[in-house]
CSV table of C-alpha atoms and ligand atoms in Angstrom, one decimal:
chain,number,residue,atom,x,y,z
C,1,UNK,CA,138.2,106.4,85.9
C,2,UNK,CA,139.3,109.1,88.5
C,3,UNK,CA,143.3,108.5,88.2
C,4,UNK,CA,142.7,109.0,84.6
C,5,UNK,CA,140.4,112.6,84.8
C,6,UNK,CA,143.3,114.1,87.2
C,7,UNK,CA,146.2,113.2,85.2
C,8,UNK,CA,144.6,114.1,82.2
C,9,UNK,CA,143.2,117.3,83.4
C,10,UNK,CA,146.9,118.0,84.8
C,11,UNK,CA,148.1,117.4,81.5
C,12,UNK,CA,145.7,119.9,80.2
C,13,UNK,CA,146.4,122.5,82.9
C,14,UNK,CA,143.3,122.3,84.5
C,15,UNK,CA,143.1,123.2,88.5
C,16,UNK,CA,141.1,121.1,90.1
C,17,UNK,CA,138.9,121.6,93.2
C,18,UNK,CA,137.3,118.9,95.3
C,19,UNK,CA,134.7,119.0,98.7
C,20,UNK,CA,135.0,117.2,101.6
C,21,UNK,CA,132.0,116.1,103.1
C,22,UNK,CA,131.9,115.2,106.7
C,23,UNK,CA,129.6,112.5,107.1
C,24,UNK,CA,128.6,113.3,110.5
C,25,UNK,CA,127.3,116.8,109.6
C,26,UNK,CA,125.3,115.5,106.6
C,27,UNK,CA,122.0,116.4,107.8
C,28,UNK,CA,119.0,116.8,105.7
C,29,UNK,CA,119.6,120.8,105.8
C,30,UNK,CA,123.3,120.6,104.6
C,31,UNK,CA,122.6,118.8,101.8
C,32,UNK,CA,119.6,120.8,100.5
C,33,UNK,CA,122.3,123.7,100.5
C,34,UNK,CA,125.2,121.4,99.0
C,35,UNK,CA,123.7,120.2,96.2
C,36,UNK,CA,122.7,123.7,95.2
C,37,UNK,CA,126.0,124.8,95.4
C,38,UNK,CA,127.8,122.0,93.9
C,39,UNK,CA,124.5,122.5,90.5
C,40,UNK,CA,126.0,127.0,90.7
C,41,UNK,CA,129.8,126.0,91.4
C,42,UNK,CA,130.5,122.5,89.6
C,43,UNK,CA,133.7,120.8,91.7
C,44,UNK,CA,135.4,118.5,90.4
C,45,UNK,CA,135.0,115.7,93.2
C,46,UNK,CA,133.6,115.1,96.5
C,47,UNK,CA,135.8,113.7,98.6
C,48,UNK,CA,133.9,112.0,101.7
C,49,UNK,CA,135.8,111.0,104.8
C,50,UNK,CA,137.5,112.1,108.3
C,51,UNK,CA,139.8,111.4,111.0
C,52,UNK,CA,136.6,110.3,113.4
C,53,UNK,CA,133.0,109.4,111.4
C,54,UNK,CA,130.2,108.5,113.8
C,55,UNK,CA,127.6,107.8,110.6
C,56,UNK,CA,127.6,105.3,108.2
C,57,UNK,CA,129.9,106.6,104.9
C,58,UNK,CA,127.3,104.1,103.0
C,59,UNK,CA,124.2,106.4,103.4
C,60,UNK,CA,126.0,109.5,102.8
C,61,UNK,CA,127.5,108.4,99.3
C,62,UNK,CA,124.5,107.1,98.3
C,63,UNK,CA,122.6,110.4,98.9
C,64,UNK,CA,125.0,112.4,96.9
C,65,UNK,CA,125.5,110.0,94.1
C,66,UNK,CA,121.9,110.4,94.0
C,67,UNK,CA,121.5,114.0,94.6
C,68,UNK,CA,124.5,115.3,92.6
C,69,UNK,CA,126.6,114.2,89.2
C,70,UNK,CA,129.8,114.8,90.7
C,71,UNK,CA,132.2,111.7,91.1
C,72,UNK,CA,132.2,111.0,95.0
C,73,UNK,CA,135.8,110.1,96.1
C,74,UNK,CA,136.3,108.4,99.3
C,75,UNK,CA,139.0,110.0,101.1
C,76,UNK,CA,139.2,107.6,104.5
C,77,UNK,CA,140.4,108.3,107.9
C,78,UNK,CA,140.8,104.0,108.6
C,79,UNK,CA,139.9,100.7,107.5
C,80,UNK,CA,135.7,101.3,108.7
C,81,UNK,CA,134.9,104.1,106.0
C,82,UNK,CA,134.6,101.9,102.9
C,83,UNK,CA,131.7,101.9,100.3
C,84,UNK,CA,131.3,100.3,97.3
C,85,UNK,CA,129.1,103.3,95.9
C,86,UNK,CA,132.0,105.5,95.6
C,87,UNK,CA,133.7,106.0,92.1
C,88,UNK,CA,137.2,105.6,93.7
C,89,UNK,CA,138.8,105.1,97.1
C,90,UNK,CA,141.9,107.2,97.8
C,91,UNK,CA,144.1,104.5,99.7
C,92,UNK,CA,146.2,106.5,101.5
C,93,UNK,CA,149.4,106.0,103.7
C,94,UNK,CA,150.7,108.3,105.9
C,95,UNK,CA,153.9,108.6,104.7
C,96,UNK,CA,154.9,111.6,107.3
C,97,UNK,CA,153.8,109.6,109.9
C,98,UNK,CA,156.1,106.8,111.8
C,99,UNK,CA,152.9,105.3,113.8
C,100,UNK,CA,152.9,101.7,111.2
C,101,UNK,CA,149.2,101.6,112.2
C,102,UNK,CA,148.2,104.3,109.5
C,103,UNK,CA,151.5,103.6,107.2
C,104,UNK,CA,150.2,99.6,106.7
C,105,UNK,CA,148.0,98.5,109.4
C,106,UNK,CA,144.8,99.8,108.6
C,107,UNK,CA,145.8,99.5,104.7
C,108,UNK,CA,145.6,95.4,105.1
C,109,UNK,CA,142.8,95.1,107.0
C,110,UNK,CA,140.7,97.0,104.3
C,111,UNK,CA,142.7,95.2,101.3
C,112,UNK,CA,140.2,92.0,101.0
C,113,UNK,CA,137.1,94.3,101.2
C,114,UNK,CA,138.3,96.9,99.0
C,115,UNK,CA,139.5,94.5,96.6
C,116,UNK,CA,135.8,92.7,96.3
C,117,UNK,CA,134.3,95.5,95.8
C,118,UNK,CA,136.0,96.7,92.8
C,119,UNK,CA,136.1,100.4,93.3
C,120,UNK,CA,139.0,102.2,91.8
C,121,UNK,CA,142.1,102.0,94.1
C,122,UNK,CA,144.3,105.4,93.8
C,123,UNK,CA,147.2,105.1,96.3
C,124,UNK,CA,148.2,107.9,97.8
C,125,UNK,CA,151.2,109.4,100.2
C,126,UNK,CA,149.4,111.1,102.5
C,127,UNK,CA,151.3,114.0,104.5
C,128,UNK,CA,150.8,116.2,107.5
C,129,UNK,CA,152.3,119.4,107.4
C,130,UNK,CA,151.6,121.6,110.9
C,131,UNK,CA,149.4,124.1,110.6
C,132,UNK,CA,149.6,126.0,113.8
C,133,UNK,CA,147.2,124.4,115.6
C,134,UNK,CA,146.8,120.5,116.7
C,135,UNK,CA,144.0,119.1,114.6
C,136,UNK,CA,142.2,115.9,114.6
C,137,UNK,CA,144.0,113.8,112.2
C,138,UNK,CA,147.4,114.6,114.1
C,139,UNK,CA,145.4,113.2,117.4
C,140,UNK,CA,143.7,110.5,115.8
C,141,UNK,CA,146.9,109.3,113.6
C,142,UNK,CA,149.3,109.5,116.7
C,143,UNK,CA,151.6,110.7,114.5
C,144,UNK,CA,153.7,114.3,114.2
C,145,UNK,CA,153.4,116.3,111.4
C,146,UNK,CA,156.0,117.4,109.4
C,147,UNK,CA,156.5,121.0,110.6
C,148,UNK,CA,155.6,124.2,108.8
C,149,UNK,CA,158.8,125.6,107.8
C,150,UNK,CA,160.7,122.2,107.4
C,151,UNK,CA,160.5,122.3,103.2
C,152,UNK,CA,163.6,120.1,102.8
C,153,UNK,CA,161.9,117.3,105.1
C,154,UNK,CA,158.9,117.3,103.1
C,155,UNK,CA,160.9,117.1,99.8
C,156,UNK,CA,162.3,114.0,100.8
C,157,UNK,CA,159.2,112.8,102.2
C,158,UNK,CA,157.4,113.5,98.6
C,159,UNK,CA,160.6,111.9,96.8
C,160,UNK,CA,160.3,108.5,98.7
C,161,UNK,CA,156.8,108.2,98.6
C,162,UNK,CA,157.0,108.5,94.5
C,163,UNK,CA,159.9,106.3,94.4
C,164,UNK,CA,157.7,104.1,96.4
C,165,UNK,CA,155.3,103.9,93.5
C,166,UNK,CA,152.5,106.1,94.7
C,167,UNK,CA,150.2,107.4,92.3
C,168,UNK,CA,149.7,111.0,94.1
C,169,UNK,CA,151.1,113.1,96.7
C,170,UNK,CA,148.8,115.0,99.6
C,171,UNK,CA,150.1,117.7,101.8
C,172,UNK,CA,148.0,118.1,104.2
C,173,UNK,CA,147.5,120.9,106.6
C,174,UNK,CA,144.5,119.8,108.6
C,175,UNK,CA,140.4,120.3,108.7
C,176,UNK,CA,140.7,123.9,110.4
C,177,UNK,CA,144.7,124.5,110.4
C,178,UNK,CA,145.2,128.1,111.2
C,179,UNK,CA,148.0,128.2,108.2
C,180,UNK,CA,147.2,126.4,105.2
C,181,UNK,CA,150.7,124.7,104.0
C,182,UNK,CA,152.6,127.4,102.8
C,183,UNK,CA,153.5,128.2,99.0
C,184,UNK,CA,157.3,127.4,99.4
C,185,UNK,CA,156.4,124.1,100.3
C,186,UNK,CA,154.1,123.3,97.5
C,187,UNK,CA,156.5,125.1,95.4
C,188,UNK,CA,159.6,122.9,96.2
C,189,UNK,CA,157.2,119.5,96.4
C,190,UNK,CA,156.4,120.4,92.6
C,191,UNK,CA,159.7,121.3,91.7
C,192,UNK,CA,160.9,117.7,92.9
C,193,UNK,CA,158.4,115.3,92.1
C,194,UNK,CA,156.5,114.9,88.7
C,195,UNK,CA,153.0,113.2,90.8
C,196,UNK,CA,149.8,114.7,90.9
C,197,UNK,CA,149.5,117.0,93.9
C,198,UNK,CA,146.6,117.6,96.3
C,199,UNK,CA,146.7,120.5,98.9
C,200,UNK,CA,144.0,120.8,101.8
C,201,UNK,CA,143.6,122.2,105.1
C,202,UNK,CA,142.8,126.1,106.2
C,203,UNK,CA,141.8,127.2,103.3
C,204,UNK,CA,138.9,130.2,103.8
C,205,UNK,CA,138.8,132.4,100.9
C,206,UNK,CA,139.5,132.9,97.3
C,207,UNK,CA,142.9,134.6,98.1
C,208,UNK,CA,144.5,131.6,99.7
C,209,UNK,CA,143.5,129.1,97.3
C,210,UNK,CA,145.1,131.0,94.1
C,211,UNK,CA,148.3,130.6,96.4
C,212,UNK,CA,148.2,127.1,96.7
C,213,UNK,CA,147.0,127.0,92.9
C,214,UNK,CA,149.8,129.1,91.9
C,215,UNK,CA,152.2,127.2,93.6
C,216,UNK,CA,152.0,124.1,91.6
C,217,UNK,CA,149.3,122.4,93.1
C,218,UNK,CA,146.8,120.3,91.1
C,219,UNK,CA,143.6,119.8,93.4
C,220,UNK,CA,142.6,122.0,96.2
C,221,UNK,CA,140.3,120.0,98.8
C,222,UNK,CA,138.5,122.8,100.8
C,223,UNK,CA,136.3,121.4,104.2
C,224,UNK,CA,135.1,123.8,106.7
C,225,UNK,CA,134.5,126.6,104.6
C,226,UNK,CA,131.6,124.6,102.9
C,227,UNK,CA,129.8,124.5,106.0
C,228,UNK,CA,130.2,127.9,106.8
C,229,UNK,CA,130.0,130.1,104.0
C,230,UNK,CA,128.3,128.9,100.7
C,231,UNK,CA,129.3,132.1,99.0
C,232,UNK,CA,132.7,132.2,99.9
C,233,UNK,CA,132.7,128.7,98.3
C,234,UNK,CA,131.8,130.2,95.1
C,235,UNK,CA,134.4,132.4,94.3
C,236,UNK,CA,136.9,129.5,95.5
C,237,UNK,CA,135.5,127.6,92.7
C,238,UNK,CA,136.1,130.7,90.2
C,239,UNK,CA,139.7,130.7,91.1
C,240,UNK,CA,139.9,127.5,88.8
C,241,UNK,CA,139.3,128.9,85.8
C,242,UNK,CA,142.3,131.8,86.0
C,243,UNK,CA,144.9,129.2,85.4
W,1,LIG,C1,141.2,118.5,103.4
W,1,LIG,O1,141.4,118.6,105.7
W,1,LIG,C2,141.1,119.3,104.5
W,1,LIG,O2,142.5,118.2,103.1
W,1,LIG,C3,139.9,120.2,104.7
W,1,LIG,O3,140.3,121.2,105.5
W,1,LIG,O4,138.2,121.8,106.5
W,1,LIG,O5,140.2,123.3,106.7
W,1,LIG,O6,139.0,123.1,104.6
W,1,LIG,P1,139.4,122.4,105.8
């Protein structure tokens, strides 16, 4: 079970490090490349979703469940990117979001699917943070992200959504934020909330994920630079080990 592998992996100290797959530029090409670097650089999931998916999530799992060993996560941007081929589904809410649409809406009109298919359910509070530029999930989600600087706000943010009973928090800068969220903020989420944390968005090199890693988060979901630069990839996956 996922919930169980990150929990105990946090227990253990283990960093984690998950890839996001965009569906829609999963060609034939990409994934000849992908699954060589996932065999060199092990992550610890693939996370497979977006804001806007044109292709069918379906085809896409089941090419890397068949191409690759590593648990495939679905990480959804609404109620359409389901499969039942995933090892877990990552229901999220988006809890620094006031657009009910993405808080509920979408969650209940997935529920009877997701719940027939039996996949692991992992809920999640899902939140924005700005990253100096407007990115995709802000448009698609119509909803405001929780601004850069504003630590206190997401504090309070993190704090409901575990007294909500969520099983993980994600701070979210954005597929290609210019910032990623900043250290003080994973810092004071940590300090306040005892939940497994998952940081993403604008991360490009080595450097910036041993900030996010050194400021208390858990997993590190890196997007973009995948497509872009295998071998910077690589010594993202190194920075794992130094904690
Ligand atoms: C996952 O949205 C991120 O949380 C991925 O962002 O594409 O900028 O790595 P990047």
């Amino acid at each position: 079970m996922i919930y169980a592998q990150i929990s105990k992996n946090r227990e253990q100290g283990k960093k984690m490090l998950a890839v996001l797959v965009d569906p829609d530029k999963c060609n034939t090409r990409f994934l000849t490349d992908f699954t060589a670097w996932v065999r060199a650089s092990s992550p610890d999931f693939i996370f497979v979703g977006g804001s806007l998916v044109m292709e069918s999530i379906d085809s896409v799992v089941h090419c890397l469940k068949t191409e690759t060993d590593v648990p495939v996560v679905l990480f959804p941007g609404n109620a359409t990117q389901l499969s039942p081929d995933a090892d877990a589904l990552l229901f999220l809410s988006l809890i620094s979001g006031r657009n009910p649409e993405y808080l509920i809406g979408q969650q209940v009109v997935a529920a009877p699917q997701v719940r027939r298919s039996g996949i692991e359910v992992i809920p999640v509070g899902y939140m924005l943070i700005a990253g100096g530029t407007t990115t995709s999930v802000e448009y698609m989600s119509n909803t405001s992200p929780i601004p850069h600087g504003k630590n206190d706000i997401a504090v309070a943010t993190a704090m409901a959504g575990e007294m909500l009973g969520l099983k993980m928090l994600y701070l979210e800068g954005g597929s290609g934020a210019a910032q990623p969220v900043s250290e003080s903020m994973i810092a004071a989420v940590r300090q306040n909330i005892s939940l497994p944390l998952i940081v993403g968005g604008g991360v490009r090199d080595a450097q910036a994920a041993r900030k996010i890693y050194g400021a208390g988060a858990d997993l590190l979901v890196v997007g973009n630079v995948l497509e872009k630069d295998l071998s910077q990839m690589k010594a993202i996956a190194s920075v794992r080990n130094e904690f």
